């Protein structure tokens, strides 16, 4: 086993994964056909091509129109966990879904959440990959719609729904506007996160000050993305000192900006921020959790031991109970010990071969 294989095989969590962004092209085309939804193309190789961030957001809404029945929702969550487990040894995921995408098409909250839970439970039984759900506010629809959505969550509690998130174009819904929705969620016992400071939006659209608003006004205990905070060292210092985790995603931007994204993740690491490697919308950007780890660990020049620490740190950032975290940490460490032994054995074998050739 070489180092790249080791990175791929490490046990992992993914805390930033949008269910609408997990559909493989074939699944999307199948659901579109089933539900009579027109797509820009039926070419599997071209379906996930985007001009920019806003074109990508439009595609996410189009995908949501293809997911209609309880069975559709179950299929999506089942395949998301199945695929991630196979591609990169994912063991646990906290996954976003946007109820407001589906409300517009007459689908009630219970249909979507119970469908997703059905798929999660099936994947857990068959593959041992555990999933939880985070309903996410579409900030573009404004604070009143957000309050209505959160009220739905509170009136229809589910054990697998553990938090509240927020996404879409940041400048169309600044964090402070959603204080009431987040207050309601916290009072109901939900954990809180928000997309903030994405580097596919300008500093004017997604400024570092929004990070402070997410922490102080929304009460977030995790941040999704966060790259633009690098423009303000004081904000970086605040996040470093309080230890708030940032879920970073190595591939979810247009190809021309990949180098910038990787550099930003490196700078966040150098700044002492707590990072969790995640995937966002993996098939839409041709990646998976295994590839994300390979990319980030290689960019950060991590040793096998440092990569193992990165894997274990992800557990601390989950919203599991302390007992669940301890159990997961024991299981991860056992897997990592086996992988480290296999890597050491491979390295010794390679060294002997080199010596014999010399």
XYZ file of N, CA and C in Angstrom, residues 64-205:
426
model
N -33.361 19.272 -7.466
C -34.388 19.088 -6.434
C -35.748 18.790 -7.045
N -36.040 19.341 -8.221
C -37.324 19.075 -8.869
C -37.446 17.624 -9.314
N -36.307 16.942 -9.428
C -36.315 15.542 -9.866
C -36.575 14.572 -8.717
N -36.536 15.057 -7.483
C -36.708 14.210 -6.297
C -38.093 14.504 -5.736
N -39.025 13.582 -5.913
C -40.433 13.882 -5.665
C -41.052 12.993 -4.589
N -40.942 11.691 -4.745
C -41.620 10.765 -3.844
C -40.740 10.404 -2.654
N -41.360 9.809 -1.649
C -40.591 9.322 -0.503
C -39.520 8.343 -0.959
N -39.854 7.495 -1.927
C -38.875 6.550 -2.455
C -37.717 7.232 -3.143
N -37.985 8.358 -3.837
C -36.901 9.118 -4.471
C -35.927 9.635 -3.415
N -36.476 10.216 -2.359
C -35.614 10.742 -1.297
C -34.797 9.622 -0.660
N -35.429 8.473 -0.434
C -34.714 7.339 0.153
C -33.588 6.874 -0.759
N -33.849 6.840 -2.051
C -32.811 6.418 -2.997
C -31.609 7.351 -2.931
N -31.861 8.647 -2.857
C -30.769 9.625 -2.854
C -29.875 9.453 -1.628
N -30.454 9.368 -0.443
C -29.621 9.249 0.760
C -28.920 7.895 0.826
N -29.592 6.850 0.392
C -28.983 5.514 0.368
C -27.760 5.498 -0.543
N -27.928 6.006 -1.757
C -26.814 6.000 -2.711
C -25.693 6.926 -2.265
N -26.032 8.031 -1.622
C -24.994 8.957 -1.149
C -24.058 8.262 -0.170
N -24.617 7.548 0.796
C -23.793 6.868 1.795
C -23.098 5.650 1.202
N -23.798 4.917 0.367
C -23.178 3.754 -0.287
C -21.962 4.173 -1.096
N -22.122 5.196 -1.925
C -21.043 5.615 -2.819
C -19.854 6.163 -2.041
N -20.125 6.965 -1.021
C -19.024 7.560 -0.255
C -18.276 6.509 0.553
N -18.993 5.528 1.064
C -18.323 4.451 1.779
C -17.404 3.665 0.872
N -17.866 3.390 -0.344
C -17.065 2.610 -1.287
C -15.885 3.402 -1.828
N -16.069 4.698 -2.050
C -15.036 5.500 -2.706
C -13.933 5.965 -1.768
N -14.248 6.110 -0.467
C -13.232 6.686 0.410
C -13.345 6.287 1.858
N -13.983 5.146 2.119
C -14.131 4.639 3.487
C -14.803 5.650 4.409
N -15.863 6.289 3.916
C -16.676 7.136 4.783
C -17.374 6.260 5.812
N -17.342 6.686 7.073
C -18.008 5.933 8.139
C -19.179 6.697 8.747
N -19.188 8.027 8.575
C -20.236 8.828 9.201
C -20.382 10.130 8.432
N -21.650 10.569 8.232
C -21.902 11.824 7.522
C -23.040 12.586 8.176
N -22.887 13.910 8.230
C -23.973 14.814 8.590
C -24.320 15.582 7.324
N -25.518 15.333 6.788
C -25.845 15.721 5.419
C -26.920 16.802 5.373
N -26.680 17.806 4.539
C -27.634 18.890 4.346
C -28.736 18.492 3.369
N -29.932 19.015 3.624
C -30.968 19.030 2.593
C -31.762 20.315 2.742
N -32.330 20.779 1.630
C -33.009 22.075 1.582
C -34.514 21.883 1.428
N -35.268 21.874 2.514
C -36.721 21.725 2.397
C -37.354 22.751 1.466
N -36.818 23.978 1.455
C -37.435 25.037 0.657
C -37.333 24.787 -0.839
N -36.344 24.022 -1.279
C -36.301 23.631 -2.688
C -37.553 22.842 -3.057
N -38.032 22.036 -2.122
C -39.122 21.103 -2.416
C -40.493 21.667 -2.072
N -40.565 22.572 -1.094
C -41.845 23.196 -0.771
C -42.474 23.811 -2.022
N -41.650 24.417 -2.849
C -42.144 25.116 -4.034
C -42.849 24.179 -5.005
N -42.609 22.872 -4.857
C -43.216 21.893 -5.765
C -44.225 21.008 -5.043
N -44.730 21.517 -3.912
C -45.827 20.855 -3.232
C -45.453 19.655 -2.393
N -44.178 19.514 -2.048
C -43.734 18.368 -1.255
C -43.619 18.796 0.204
N -44.255 18.044 1.092
C -44.230 18.431 2.499
C -42.966 17.925 3.182
N -42.675 18.528 4.318
C -41.447 18.219 5.052
C -41.382 16.752 5.448
N -42.511 16.189 5.901
C -42.506 14.804 6.359
C -42.111 13.842 5.247
N -42.577 14.085 4.034
C -42.232 13.195 2.921
C -40.734 13.163 2.694
N -40.123 14.342 2.655
C -38.684 14.367 2.356
C -37.863 13.819 3.518
N -38.161 14.243 4.742
C -37.315 13.821 5.854
C -37.470 12.324 6.119
N -38.689 11.799 6.029
C -38.876 10.371 6.278
C -38.293 9.529 5.150
N -38.334 10.047 3.924
C -37.676 9.350 2.831
C -36.174 9.297 3.023
N -35.583 10.431 3.348
C -34.135 10.450 3.590
C -33.753 9.502 4.728
N -34.536 9.490 5.799
C -34.230 8.615 6.930
C -34.327 7.148 6.515
N -35.305 6.812 5.707
C -35.437 5.430 5.228
C -34.178 4.994 4.481
N -33.675 5.853 3.605
C -32.455 5.527 2.865
C -31.237 5.438 3.759
N -31.145 6.330 4.732
C -30.024 6.313 5.678
C -30.016 5.008 6.468
N -31.181 4.612 6.947
C -31.250 3.383 7.745
C -30.887 2.158 6.916
N -31.296 2.137 5.651
C -30.938 1.011 4.782
C -29.436 0.970 4.533
N -28.829 2.134 4.290
C -27.380 2.184 4.056
C -26.607 1.774 5.300
N -27.101 2.182 6.453
C -26.430 1.804 7.699
C -26.476 0.290 7.897
N -27.628 -0.317 7.603
C -27.744 -1.775 7.746
C -26.829 -2.509 6.771
N -26.773 -2.038 5.537
C -26.053 -2.774 4.495
C -24.560 -2.478 4.461
N -24.168 -1.248 4.764
C -22.773 -0.846 4.570
C -22.092 -0.363 5.848
N -22.851 -0.193 6.909
C -22.261 0.280 8.154
C -21.891 1.745 8.147
N -22.395 2.501 7.177
C -22.133 3.940 7.107
C -23.301 4.664 7.775
N -23.008 5.484 8.758
C -24.036 6.129 9.576
C -24.300 7.541 9.058
N -25.562 7.947 9.043
C -25.905 9.276 8.561
C -26.839 10.026 9.490
N -26.680 11.337 9.516
C -27.593 12.245 10.209
C -27.958 13.369 9.238
N -28.982 14.145 9.576
C -29.515 15.151 8.663
C -29.458 16.554 9.261
N -29.185 17.531 8.367
C -29.179 18.945 8.740
C -30.030 19.704 7.721
N -31.287 20.025 8.026
C -32.056 20.884 7.129
C -31.361 22.243 7.002
N -31.362 22.772 5.781
C -30.597 23.991 5.509
C -31.493 25.076 4.931
N -31.354 26.271 5.474
C -32.103 27.436 5.009
C -31.544 27.914 3.672
N -32.437 28.214 2.736
C -32.050 28.937 1.525
C -32.124 30.423 1.858
N -30.967 31.028 2.105
C -30.928 32.408 2.587
C -31.512 33.385 1.567
N -31.567 33.003 0.300
C -32.085 33.899 -0.730
C -33.584 34.149 -0.573
N -34.274 33.278 0.161
C -35.719 33.416 0.339
C -36.089 34.294 1.525
N -35.094 34.720 2.303
C -35.334 35.689 3.360
C -35.639 35.089 4.723
N -35.608 35.941 5.765
C -35.748 35.465 7.149
C -37.128 34.942 7.503
N -38.189 35.491 6.921
C -39.531 35.008 7.262
C -39.724 33.569 6.793
N -39.281 33.281 5.580
C -39.376 31.910 5.069
C -38.518 30.968 5.898
N -37.385 31.471 6.393
C -36.517 30.645 7.241
C -37.217 30.281 8.544
N -37.895 31.242 9.143
C -38.636 30.973 10.381
C -39.714 29.916 10.138
N -40.412 30.032 9.017
C -41.444 29.039 8.693
C -40.836 27.647 8.550
N -39.669 27.574 7.908
C -39.020 26.279 7.735
C -38.605 25.686 9.071
N -38.002 26.498 9.919
C -37.562 26.002 11.225
C -38.761 25.564 12.060
N -39.862 26.259 11.925
C -41.071 25.843 12.648
C -41.493 24.438 12.213
N -41.353 24.141 10.926
C -41.643 22.795 10.426
C -40.754 21.745 11.101
N -39.471 22.062 11.232
C -38.547 21.114 11.867
C -38.957 20.847 13.312
N -39.298 21.922 14.009
C -39.623 21.804 15.432
C -40.922 21.024 15.635
N -41.886 21.244 14.738
C -43.176 20.566 14.874
C -43.131 19.119 14.412
N -42.075 18.741 13.697
C -41.934 17.377 13.186
C -40.557 16.826 13.544
N -40.262 16.685 14.833
C -38.912 16.270 15.231
C -38.600 14.837 14.803
N -37.343 14.629 14.447
C -36.843 13.298 14.112
C -35.474 13.144 14.771
N -35.196 11.966 15.324
C -33.924 11.762 16.014
C -32.732 11.992 15.100
N -32.877 11.678 13.830
C -31.740 11.803 12.910
C -31.550 13.224 12.387
N -32.459 14.121 12.705
C -32.299 15.543 12.358
C -31.658 16.222 13.560
N -30.406 16.665 13.392
C -29.626 17.082 14.564
C -29.192 18.541 14.540
N -29.458 19.262 13.459
C -28.975 20.638 13.414
C -29.653 21.455 12.342
N -29.203 22.689 12.229
C -29.701 23.638 11.237
C -28.519 24.243 10.498
N -28.658 24.363 9.177
C -27.639 25.014 8.362
C -28.243 26.117 7.513
N -27.403 26.768 6.723
C -27.861 27.826 5.816
C -26.887 27.914 4.655
N -27.436 28.084 3.426
C -26.565 28.141 2.260
C -27.160 29.051 1.192
N -26.667 28.949 -0.022
C -26.984 29.767 -1.200
C -26.226 31.098 -1.139
N -26.547 32.025 -2.044
C -25.730 33.221 -2.248
C -25.735 34.122 -1.012
N -24.553 34.322 -0.431
C -24.438 34.982 0.869
C -24.896 36.433 0.846
N -24.604 37.140 -0.243
C -24.949 38.560 -0.276
C -26.461 38.776 -0.369
N -27.201 37.723 -0.730
C -28.657 37.837 -0.805
C -29.343 37.539 0.529
N -28.559 37.134 1.516
C -29.130 36.842 2.833
C -28.037 36.841 3.878
N -27.711 38.024 4.383
C -26.598 38.140 5.330
C -26.950 37.450 6.648
N -25.952 36.923 7.332
C -26.233 36.092 8.508
C -27.130 36.731 9.559
N -26.903 38.003 9.883
C -27.631 38.601 11.008
C -29.141 38.622 10.797
N -29.578 38.557 9.531
C -31.005 38.601 9.237
C -31.744 37.364 9.745
N -31.013 36.304 10.027
C -31.633 35.017 10.353
C -31.534 34.688 11.843
N -31.357 35.725 12.649
C -31.184 35.518 14.091
C -32.367 34.784 14.711
N -33.587 35.131 14.317
C -34.761 34.510 14.934
C -34.866 33.034 14.567
N -34.622 32.688 13.315
C -34.685 31.278 12.911
C -33.676 30.448 13.691
N -32.481 30.987 13.862
C -31.449 30.262 14.603
C -31.766 30.210 16.097
N -32.344 31.265 16.625
C -32.735 31.247 18.037
C -33.754 30.139 18.281
N -34.723 30.011 17.387
C -35.729 28.956 17.512
C -35.078 27.577 17.468
N -34.142 27.401 16.551
C -33.482 26.102 16.416
C -32.702 25.748 17.676
N -31.958 26.718 18.196
C -31.167 26.447 19.400
C -32.066 26.099 20.586
N -33.177 26.820 20.720
C -34.099 26.545 21.825
C -34.706 25.150 21.712
N -34.802 24.640 20.490
C -35.340 23.293 20.271
C -34.272 22.214 20.409
N -33.050 22.615 20.731
C -31.983 21.645 20.950
C -31.191 21.274 19.721
N -31.366 22.018 18.622
C -30.618 21.742 17.403
C -29.274 22.462 17.432
N -28.259 21.829 16.882
C -26.958 22.472 16.714
C -27.008 23.372 15.477
N -26.030 24.269 15.338
C -26.120 25.290 14.293
C -24.813 25.463 13.534
N -24.954 25.603 12.218
C -23.839 25.932 11.347
C -24.364 26.823 10.233
N -23.472 27.365 9.414
C -23.889 28.191 8.281
C -22.757 28.270 7.268
N -23.131 28.310 5.991
C -22.161 28.603 4.941
C -21.782 30.080 5.048
N -20.486 30.342 5.023
C -20.034 31.718 5.207
C -18.663 31.895 4.555
N -18.429 33.080 3.997
C -17.115 33.442 3.449
C -16.627 32.454 2.393
N -17.500 32.075 1.482
C -17.067 31.217 0.380
C -16.206 32.029 -0.584
N -15.160 31.401 -1.115
C -14.239 32.135 -1.976
C -14.697 32.213 -3.427
N -15.881 31.668 -3.733
C -16.465 31.904 -5.054
C -17.375 33.126 -5.028
N -17.368 33.852 -3.910
C -18.028 35.136 -3.786
C -16.988 36.165 -3.339
N -17.207 37.412 -3.705
C -16.211 38.439 -3.433
C -16.182 38.794 -1.951
N -15.143 39.537 -1.561
C -15.050 39.994 -0.174
C -16.193 40.941 0.185
N -16.711 41.662 -0.797
C -17.855 42.531 -0.535
C -19.121 41.698 -0.314
N -19.255 40.610 -1.061
C -20.432 39.754 -0.937
C -20.372 38.852 0.293
